[in-house]
Amino acid sequence: MSWLTYFQRNQPLQQPIPWHLGVHPEPHLLRPLIASLQRFQLGESGEGRRLKRLAATLNDPDYTDAIGLFIAEEQRHAALMAQVLRAVGARLLRWHWSDAAFVLLRRIFGLREELLVLLVPEMMARRFFRALDDGTRDPVLRAVFAQIIHDEEGHVAFHIDTLRQLFADTSLLRRVVTRVAWRVLYRVACLAVICDHHRTLRAGGVSPLEFWWDCGLIFDEAAAQVLCGCELPRAAVAAFPGVAG
Ligand SMILES: [Fe+2]
Ligand SMILES: [Fe+2]
């Protein structure tokens, strides 16, 4: 497994962001965008100490280092979103119930469950930031969202690949139970995102139903790879240099 190589190569491939142009969201997007970015910024700004500790239990130095670089990428996303928020005169959040709920859930179990819970917002973020990207013509915002979308694709594939290996020797019954529990959690989280961010989704031209449907497809693909042992599609592997070889 060479996800470490992927993250090492991805690090310097950051999109240039034309900050000098300033951030000028469409007027109808401004308020919902601020509310959404404040919550995502908080969620991605953690130090990941517990995840690092759990990752170390696998005794795989490459994996531990890859997790370190993954957390660094999430912190870069938080820094990008913080810069956007400051540019539009918005404050950063220090607490939000959705962030606290995820942190609490992730503390209950071991690495496998931690990654399953972690994947929930990661999978939804893929669809959410695509909606944001489609909903604005501001060059700074588009560059920021394009960078985040690119990185999140890698994050989802990285965790799926790890989980597939961690579930390799798990019984069929336990996989079925895991899938049901994971799906319930995911759908509850989808509902919470729709309730909390529907204005942002609508500003991005995505109806709640469309978001619900697309997130379901993302989940089904991930669950098949993690719990049914389906291989990542060739095209997906080719998209992450360093992983295939
Ligand atoms: Fe992120
Ligand atoms: Fe991520």
mmCIF file of C-alpha atoms and ligand atoms in Angstrom:
data_model
loop_
_atom_site.group_PDB
_atom_site.id
_atom_site.type_symbol
_atom_site.label_atom_id
_atom_site.label_comp_id
_atom_site.label_asym_id
_atom_site.label_seq_id
_atom_site.Cartn_x
_atom_site.Cartn_y
_atom_site.Cartn_z
ATOM 1 C CA MET A 1 0.000 0.000 0.000
ATOM 2 C CA SER A 2 1.504 3.314 -1.005
ATOM 3 C CA TRP A 3 -0.965 5.954 0.109
ATOM 4 C CA LEU A 4 1.993 7.629 1.775
ATOM 5 C CA THR A 5 3.442 8.231 -1.696
ATOM 6 C CA TYR A 6 0.100 9.588 -2.860
ATOM 7 C CA PHE A 7 -0.077 12.110 -0.012
ATOM 8 C CA GLN A 8 3.580 13.077 -0.412
ATOM 9 C CA ARG A 9 3.021 13.753 -4.122
ATOM 10 C CA ASN A 10 -0.290 15.540 -3.507
ATOM 11 C CA GLN A 11 1.209 17.959 -0.971
ATOM 12 C CA PRO A 12 3.010 20.251 -3.444
ATOM 13 C CA LEU A 13 0.201 20.006 -6.041
ATOM 14 C CA GLN A 14 -1.849 22.794 -4.510
ATOM 15 C CA GLN A 15 -4.037 24.918 -6.796
ATOM 16 C CA PRO A 16 -2.836 28.511 -7.012
ATOM 17 C CA ILE A 17 -5.578 30.618 -5.376
ATOM 18 C CA PRO A 18 -5.931 34.171 -6.781
ATOM 19 C CA TRP A 19 -6.487 35.766 -3.345
ATOM 20 C CA HIS A 20 -5.474 39.176 -4.733
ATOM 21 C CA LEU A 21 -8.838 39.293 -6.579
ATOM 22 C CA GLY A 22 -10.723 39.262 -3.281
ATOM 23 C CA VAL A 23 -13.699 37.019 -2.497
ATOM 24 C CA HIS A 24 -16.991 38.127 -4.052
ATOM 25 C CA PRO A 25 -19.709 35.480 -3.772
ATOM 26 C CA GLU A 26 -23.009 35.983 -5.579
ATOM 27 C CA PRO A 27 -25.297 38.015 -3.238
ATOM 28 C CA HIS A 28 -27.838 35.170 -2.830
ATOM 29 C CA LEU A 29 -25.005 32.766 -1.909
ATOM 30 C CA LEU A 30 -23.224 34.910 0.681
ATOM 31 C CA ARG A 31 -25.204 34.182 3.868
ATOM 32 C CA PRO A 32 -25.769 30.434 3.334
ATOM 33 C CA LEU A 33 -22.136 30.058 2.217
ATOM 34 C CA ILE A 34 -20.868 31.688 5.413
ATOM 35 C CA ALA A 35 -23.064 29.440 7.590
ATOM 36 C CA SER A 36 -21.901 26.286 5.790
ATOM 37 C CA LEU A 37 -18.217 27.162 5.632
ATOM 38 C CA GLN A 38 -18.185 28.059 9.327
ATOM 39 C CA ARG A 39 -19.335 24.522 10.205
ATOM 40 C CA PHE A 40 -17.087 22.712 7.740
ATOM 41 C CA GLN A 41 -14.129 24.855 8.816
ATOM 42 C CA LEU A 42 -14.649 23.853 12.429
ATOM 43 C CA GLY A 43 -15.001 20.173 11.505
ATOM 44 C CA GLU A 44 -11.730 20.101 9.551
ATOM 45 C CA SER A 45 -9.588 22.063 11.971
ATOM 46 C CA GLY A 46 -8.979 19.267 14.502
ATOM 47 C CA GLU A 47 -5.514 17.964 15.294
ATOM 48 C CA GLY A 48 -6.509 14.316 14.874
ATOM 49 C CA ARG A 49 -4.596 13.156 17.950
ATOM 50 C CA ARG A 50 -6.897 10.186 18.616
ATOM 51 C CA LEU A 51 -6.839 9.107 14.964
ATOM 52 C CA LYS A 52 -3.023 9.239 14.977
ATOM 53 C CA ARG A 53 -2.949 7.137 18.149
ATOM 54 C CA LEU A 54 -5.314 4.524 16.702
ATOM 55 C CA ALA A 55 -3.424 4.463 13.403
ATOM 56 C CA ALA A 56 -0.214 3.679 15.292
ATOM 57 C CA THR A 57 -1.815 0.458 16.634
ATOM 58 C CA LEU A 58 -1.534 -1.071 13.141
ATOM 59 C CA ASN A 59 2.273 -0.958 13.478
ATOM 60 C CA ASP A 60 2.595 0.213 9.880
ATOM 61 C CA PRO A 61 4.865 3.299 9.797
ATOM 62 C CA ASP A 62 3.759 4.148 6.223
ATOM 63 C CA TYR A 63 0.120 4.155 7.297
ATOM 64 C CA THR A 64 0.874 6.255 10.384
ATOM 65 C CA ASP A 65 2.738 8.793 8.225
ATOM 66 C CA ALA A 66 -0.052 8.776 5.614
ATOM 67 C CA ILE A 67 -2.600 9.530 8.357
ATOM 68 C CA GLY A 68 -0.397 12.431 9.494
ATOM 69 C CA LEU A 69 -0.381 13.858 5.950
ATOM 70 C CA PHE A 70 -4.139 13.255 5.611
ATOM 71 C CA ILE A 71 -4.773 15.278 8.788
ATOM 72 C CA ALA A 72 -2.449 18.000 7.487
ATOM 73 C CA GLU A 73 -4.561 18.167 4.297
ATOM 74 C CA GLU A 74 -7.739 18.564 6.340
ATOM 75 C CA GLN A 75 -6.081 21.359 8.300
ATOM 76 C CA ARG A 76 -5.130 23.025 4.992
ATOM 77 C CA HIS A 77 -8.801 22.876 3.992
ATOM 78 C CA ALA A 78 -9.730 24.469 7.325
ATOM 79 C CA ALA A 79 -7.127 27.209 6.686
ATOM 80 C CA LEU A 80 -8.504 27.857 3.176
ATOM 81 C CA MET A 81 -12.069 28.105 4.492
ATOM 82 C CA ALA A 82 -10.924 30.362 7.347
ATOM 83 C CA GLN A 83 -9.270 32.675 4.814
ATOM 84 C CA VAL A 84 -12.494 32.809 2.751
ATOM 85 C CA LEU A 85 -14.541 33.545 5.881
ATOM 86 C CA ARG A 86 -12.194 36.335 6.965
ATOM 87 C CA ALA A 87 -12.267 37.772 3.434
ATOM 88 C CA VAL A 88 -16.072 38.121 3.602
ATOM 89 C CA GLY A 89 -15.972 39.511 7.149
ATOM 90 C CA ALA A 90 -17.346 36.407 8.903
ATOM 91 C CA ARG A 91 -16.135 34.981 12.200
ATOM 92 C CA LEU A 92 -14.899 31.444 12.826
ATOM 93 C CA LEU A 93 -16.931 29.066 14.995
ATOM 94 C CA ARG A 94 -15.475 27.529 18.153
ATOM 95 C CA TRP A 95 -18.265 24.997 18.715
ATOM 96 C CA HIS A 96 -21.178 23.487 16.819
ATOM 97 C CA TRP A 97 -23.410 20.578 17.829
ATOM 98 C CA SER A 98 -22.770 18.628 14.603
ATOM 99 C CA ASP A 99 -18.998 18.732 15.121
ATOM 100 C CA ALA A 100 -19.352 17.765 18.795
ATOM 101 C CA ALA A 101 -21.629 14.828 17.862
ATOM 102 C CA PHE A 102 -19.113 13.430 15.374
ATOM 103 C CA VAL A 103 -16.222 13.797 17.802
ATOM 104 C CA LEU A 104 -18.241 11.966 20.476
ATOM 105 C CA LEU A 105 -19.244 9.127 18.128
ATOM 106 C CA ARG A 106 -15.681 8.604 16.962
ATOM 107 C CA ARG A 107 -14.485 8.242 20.546
ATOM 108 C CA ILE A 108 -16.650 5.217 21.268
ATOM 109 C CA PHE A 109 -14.862 2.475 19.301
ATOM 110 C CA GLY A 110 -11.540 1.464 17.681
ATOM 111 C CA LEU A 111 -9.853 2.345 14.377
ATOM 112 C CA ARG A 112 -12.382 0.565 12.142
ATOM 113 C CA GLU A 113 -15.351 2.382 13.627
ATOM 114 C CA GLU A 114 -13.401 5.640 13.769
ATOM 115 C CA LEU A 115 -12.778 5.408 10.017
ATOM 116 C CA LEU A 116 -16.387 4.425 9.267
ATOM 117 C CA VAL A 117 -17.645 7.500 11.156
ATOM 118 C CA LEU A 118 -14.935 9.693 9.621
ATOM 119 C CA LEU A 119 -16.017 8.585 6.136
ATOM 120 C CA VAL A 120 -19.575 9.848 6.690
ATOM 121 C CA PRO A 121 -18.782 13.585 6.367
ATOM 122 C CA GLU A 122 -15.997 12.810 3.860
ATOM 123 C CA MET A 123 -18.488 11.144 1.493
ATOM 124 C CA MET A 124 -21.061 13.914 1.863
ATOM 125 C CA ALA A 125 -18.373 16.593 1.415
ATOM 126 C CA ARG A 126 -17.676 15.247 -2.093
ATOM 127 C CA ARG A 127 -21.245 16.127 -3.168
ATOM 128 C CA PHE A 128 -21.548 19.247 -1.038
ATOM 129 C CA PHE A 129 -18.447 21.025 -2.331
ATOM 130 C CA ARG A 130 -19.365 20.095 -5.918
ATOM 131 C CA ALA A 131 -22.659 21.935 -5.354
ATOM 132 C CA LEU A 132 -20.758 24.929 -3.977
ATOM 133 C CA ASP A 133 -18.364 24.862 -6.945
ATOM 134 C CA ASP A 134 -21.262 24.729 -9.423
ATOM 135 C CA GLY A 135 -23.080 27.538 -7.603
ATOM 136 C CA THR A 136 -20.509 30.309 -7.920
ATOM 137 C CA ARG A 137 -18.456 32.077 -10.584
ATOM 138 C CA ASP A 138 -16.076 33.681 -8.111
ATOM 139 C CA PRO A 139 -12.543 32.620 -9.144
ATOM 140 C CA VAL A 140 -11.190 32.439 -5.582
ATOM 141 C CA LEU A 141 -14.077 30.315 -4.334
ATOM 142 C CA ARG A 142 -13.893 28.040 -7.378
ATOM 143 C CA ALA A 143 -10.161 27.479 -6.881
ATOM 144 C CA VAL A 144 -10.679 26.733 -3.164
ATOM 145 C CA PHE A 145 -13.565 24.336 -3.839
ATOM 146 C CA ALA A 146 -11.711 22.603 -6.693
ATOM 147 C CA GLN A 147 -8.764 21.949 -4.365
ATOM 148 C CA ILE A 148 -11.024 20.579 -1.637
ATOM 149 C CA ILE A 149 -12.981 18.359 -4.073
ATOM 150 C CA HIS A 150 -9.722 16.960 -5.487
ATOM 151 C CA ASP A 151 -8.338 16.179 -2.026
ATOM 152 C CA GLU A 152 -11.605 14.700 -0.711
ATOM 153 C CA GLU A 153 -11.679 12.179 -3.576
ATOM 154 C CA GLY A 154 -8.300 10.962 -2.336
ATOM 155 C CA HIS A 155 -9.416 10.901 1.303
ATOM 156 C CA VAL A 156 -12.468 8.758 0.569
ATOM 157 C CA ALA A 157 -10.446 6.287 -1.520
ATOM 158 C CA PHE A 158 -7.706 6.163 1.161
ATOM 159 C CA HIS A 159 -10.090 5.293 4.003
ATOM 160 C CA ILE A 160 -12.027 2.822 1.846
ATOM 161 C CA ASP A 161 -8.795 1.036 0.974
ATOM 162 C CA THR A 162 -7.785 0.816 4.661
ATOM 163 C CA LEU A 163 -11.233 -0.328 5.788
ATOM 164 C CA ARG A 164 -11.389 -3.009 3.112
ATOM 165 C CA GLN A 165 -8.239 -4.523 4.568
ATOM 166 C CA LEU A 166 -9.472 -4.145 8.152
ATOM 167 C CA PHE A 167 -12.738 -5.971 7.279
ATOM 168 C CA ALA A 168 -11.057 -8.709 5.217
ATOM 169 C CA ASP A 169 -11.429 -11.388 7.914
ATOM 170 C CA THR A 170 -14.780 -10.243 9.290
ATOM 171 C CA SER A 171 -17.736 -12.645 9.203
ATOM 172 C CA LEU A 172 -20.599 -12.093 6.778
ATOM 173 C CA LEU A 173 -23.051 -11.488 9.635
ATOM 174 C CA ARG A 174 -20.867 -8.786 11.162
ATOM 175 C CA ARG A 175 -20.443 -7.112 7.763
ATOM 176 C CA VAL A 176 -24.214 -7.055 7.261
ATOM 177 C CA VAL A 177 -24.789 -5.581 10.726
ATOM 178 C CA THR A 178 -22.004 -3.039 10.115
ATOM 179 C CA ARG A 179 -23.538 -2.013 6.789
ATOM 180 C CA VAL A 180 -26.983 -1.492 8.311
ATOM 181 C CA ALA A 181 -25.620 0.548 11.250
ATOM 182 C CA TRP A 182 -23.302 2.554 8.980
ATOM 183 C CA ARG A 183 -26.135 3.321 6.554
ATOM 184 C CA VAL A 184 -28.470 4.466 9.353
ATOM 185 C CA LEU A 185 -25.772 6.783 10.693
ATOM 186 C CA TYR A 186 -25.040 8.072 7.183
ATOM 187 C CA ARG A 187 -28.692 8.765 6.386
ATOM 188 C CA VAL A 188 -29.225 10.560 9.712
ATOM 189 C CA ALA A 189 -26.162 12.686 8.903
ATOM 190 C CA CYS A 190 -27.518 13.366 5.381
ATOM 191 C CA LEU A 191 -30.784 14.572 6.906
ATOM 192 C CA ALA A 192 -28.906 16.799 9.359
ATOM 193 C CA VAL A 193 -26.865 18.307 6.488
ATOM 194 C CA ILE A 194 -30.023 18.888 4.426
ATOM 195 C CA CYS A 195 -31.755 20.605 7.381
ATOM 196 C CA ASP A 196 -28.681 22.628 8.268
ATOM 197 C CA HIS A 197 -27.400 23.535 4.778
ATOM 198 C CA HIS A 198 -30.445 23.427 2.466
ATOM 199 C CA ARG A 199 -30.109 27.121 1.638
ATOM 200 C CA THR A 200 -26.521 26.594 0.503
ATOM 201 C CA LEU A 201 -27.486 23.530 -1.537
ATOM 202 C CA ARG A 202 -30.338 25.440 -3.188
ATOM 203 C CA ALA A 203 -28.014 28.371 -3.918
ATOM 204 C CA GLY A 204 -25.779 25.813 -5.626
ATOM 205 C CA GLY A 205 -28.724 24.561 -7.689
ATOM 206 C CA VAL A 206 -29.056 21.237 -5.837
ATOM 207 C CA SER A 207 -32.435 20.221 -4.398
ATOM 208 C CA PRO A 208 -32.536 18.305 -1.088
ATOM 209 C CA LEU A 209 -33.832 15.254 -2.971
ATOM 210 C CA GLU A 210 -30.964 15.374 -5.458
ATOM 211 C CA PHE A 211 -28.434 15.673 -2.627
ATOM 212 C CA TRP A 212 -30.085 12.738 -0.810
ATOM 213 C CA TRP A 213 -30.035 10.592 -3.956
ATOM 214 C CA ASP A 214 -26.449 11.404 -4.968
ATOM 215 C CA CYS A 215 -25.169 10.819 -1.411
ATOM 216 C CA GLY A 216 -26.909 7.440 -1.459
ATOM 217 C CA LEU A 217 -25.014 6.454 -4.613
ATOM 218 C CA ILE A 218 -21.719 7.523 -3.035
ATOM 219 C CA PHE A 219 -22.504 5.416 0.043
ATOM 220 C CA ASP A 220 -23.506 2.324 -1.957
ATOM 221 C CA GLU A 221 -20.233 2.440 -3.890
ATOM 222 C CA ALA A 222 -18.157 2.852 -0.717
ATOM 223 C CA ALA A 223 -20.045 0.133 1.194
ATOM 224 C CA ALA A 224 -19.578 -2.314 -1.672
ATOM 225 C CA GLN A 225 -15.828 -1.688 -1.647
ATOM 226 C CA VAL A 226 -15.436 -1.831 2.136
ATOM 227 C CA LEU A 227 -17.810 -4.644 3.064
ATOM 228 C CA CYS A 228 -18.183 -6.747 -0.101
ATOM 229 C CA GLY A 229 -14.492 -6.607 -0.998
ATOM 230 C CA CYS A 230 -15.209 -5.018 -4.410
ATOM 231 C CA GLU A 231 -12.022 -3.669 -5.965
ATOM 232 C CA LEU A 232 -11.627 0.037 -6.603
ATOM 233 C CA PRO A 233 -12.431 0.642 -10.298
ATOM 234 C CA ARG A 234 -9.301 0.853 -12.465
ATOM 235 C CA ALA A 235 -10.082 4.472 -13.363
ATOM 236 C CA ALA A 236 -10.251 5.351 -9.659
ATOM 237 C CA VAL A 237 -6.909 3.703 -8.926
ATOM 238 C CA ALA A 238 -5.297 5.481 -11.893
ATOM 239 C CA ALA A 239 -6.567 8.789 -10.466
ATOM 240 C CA PHE A 240 -4.319 8.410 -7.413
ATOM 241 C CA PRO A 241 -0.694 8.303 -8.553
ATOM 242 C CA GLY A 242 1.455 6.334 -6.184
ATOM 243 C CA VAL A 243 -1.281 3.978 -5.081
ATOM 244 C CA ALA A 244 -1.461 1.623 -8.062
ATOM 245 C CA GLY A 245 2.147 0.576 -8.009
HETATM 246 FE FE FE B 1 -11.413 18.276 3.915
HETATM 247 FE FE FE B 2 -11.390 14.892 3.870
#
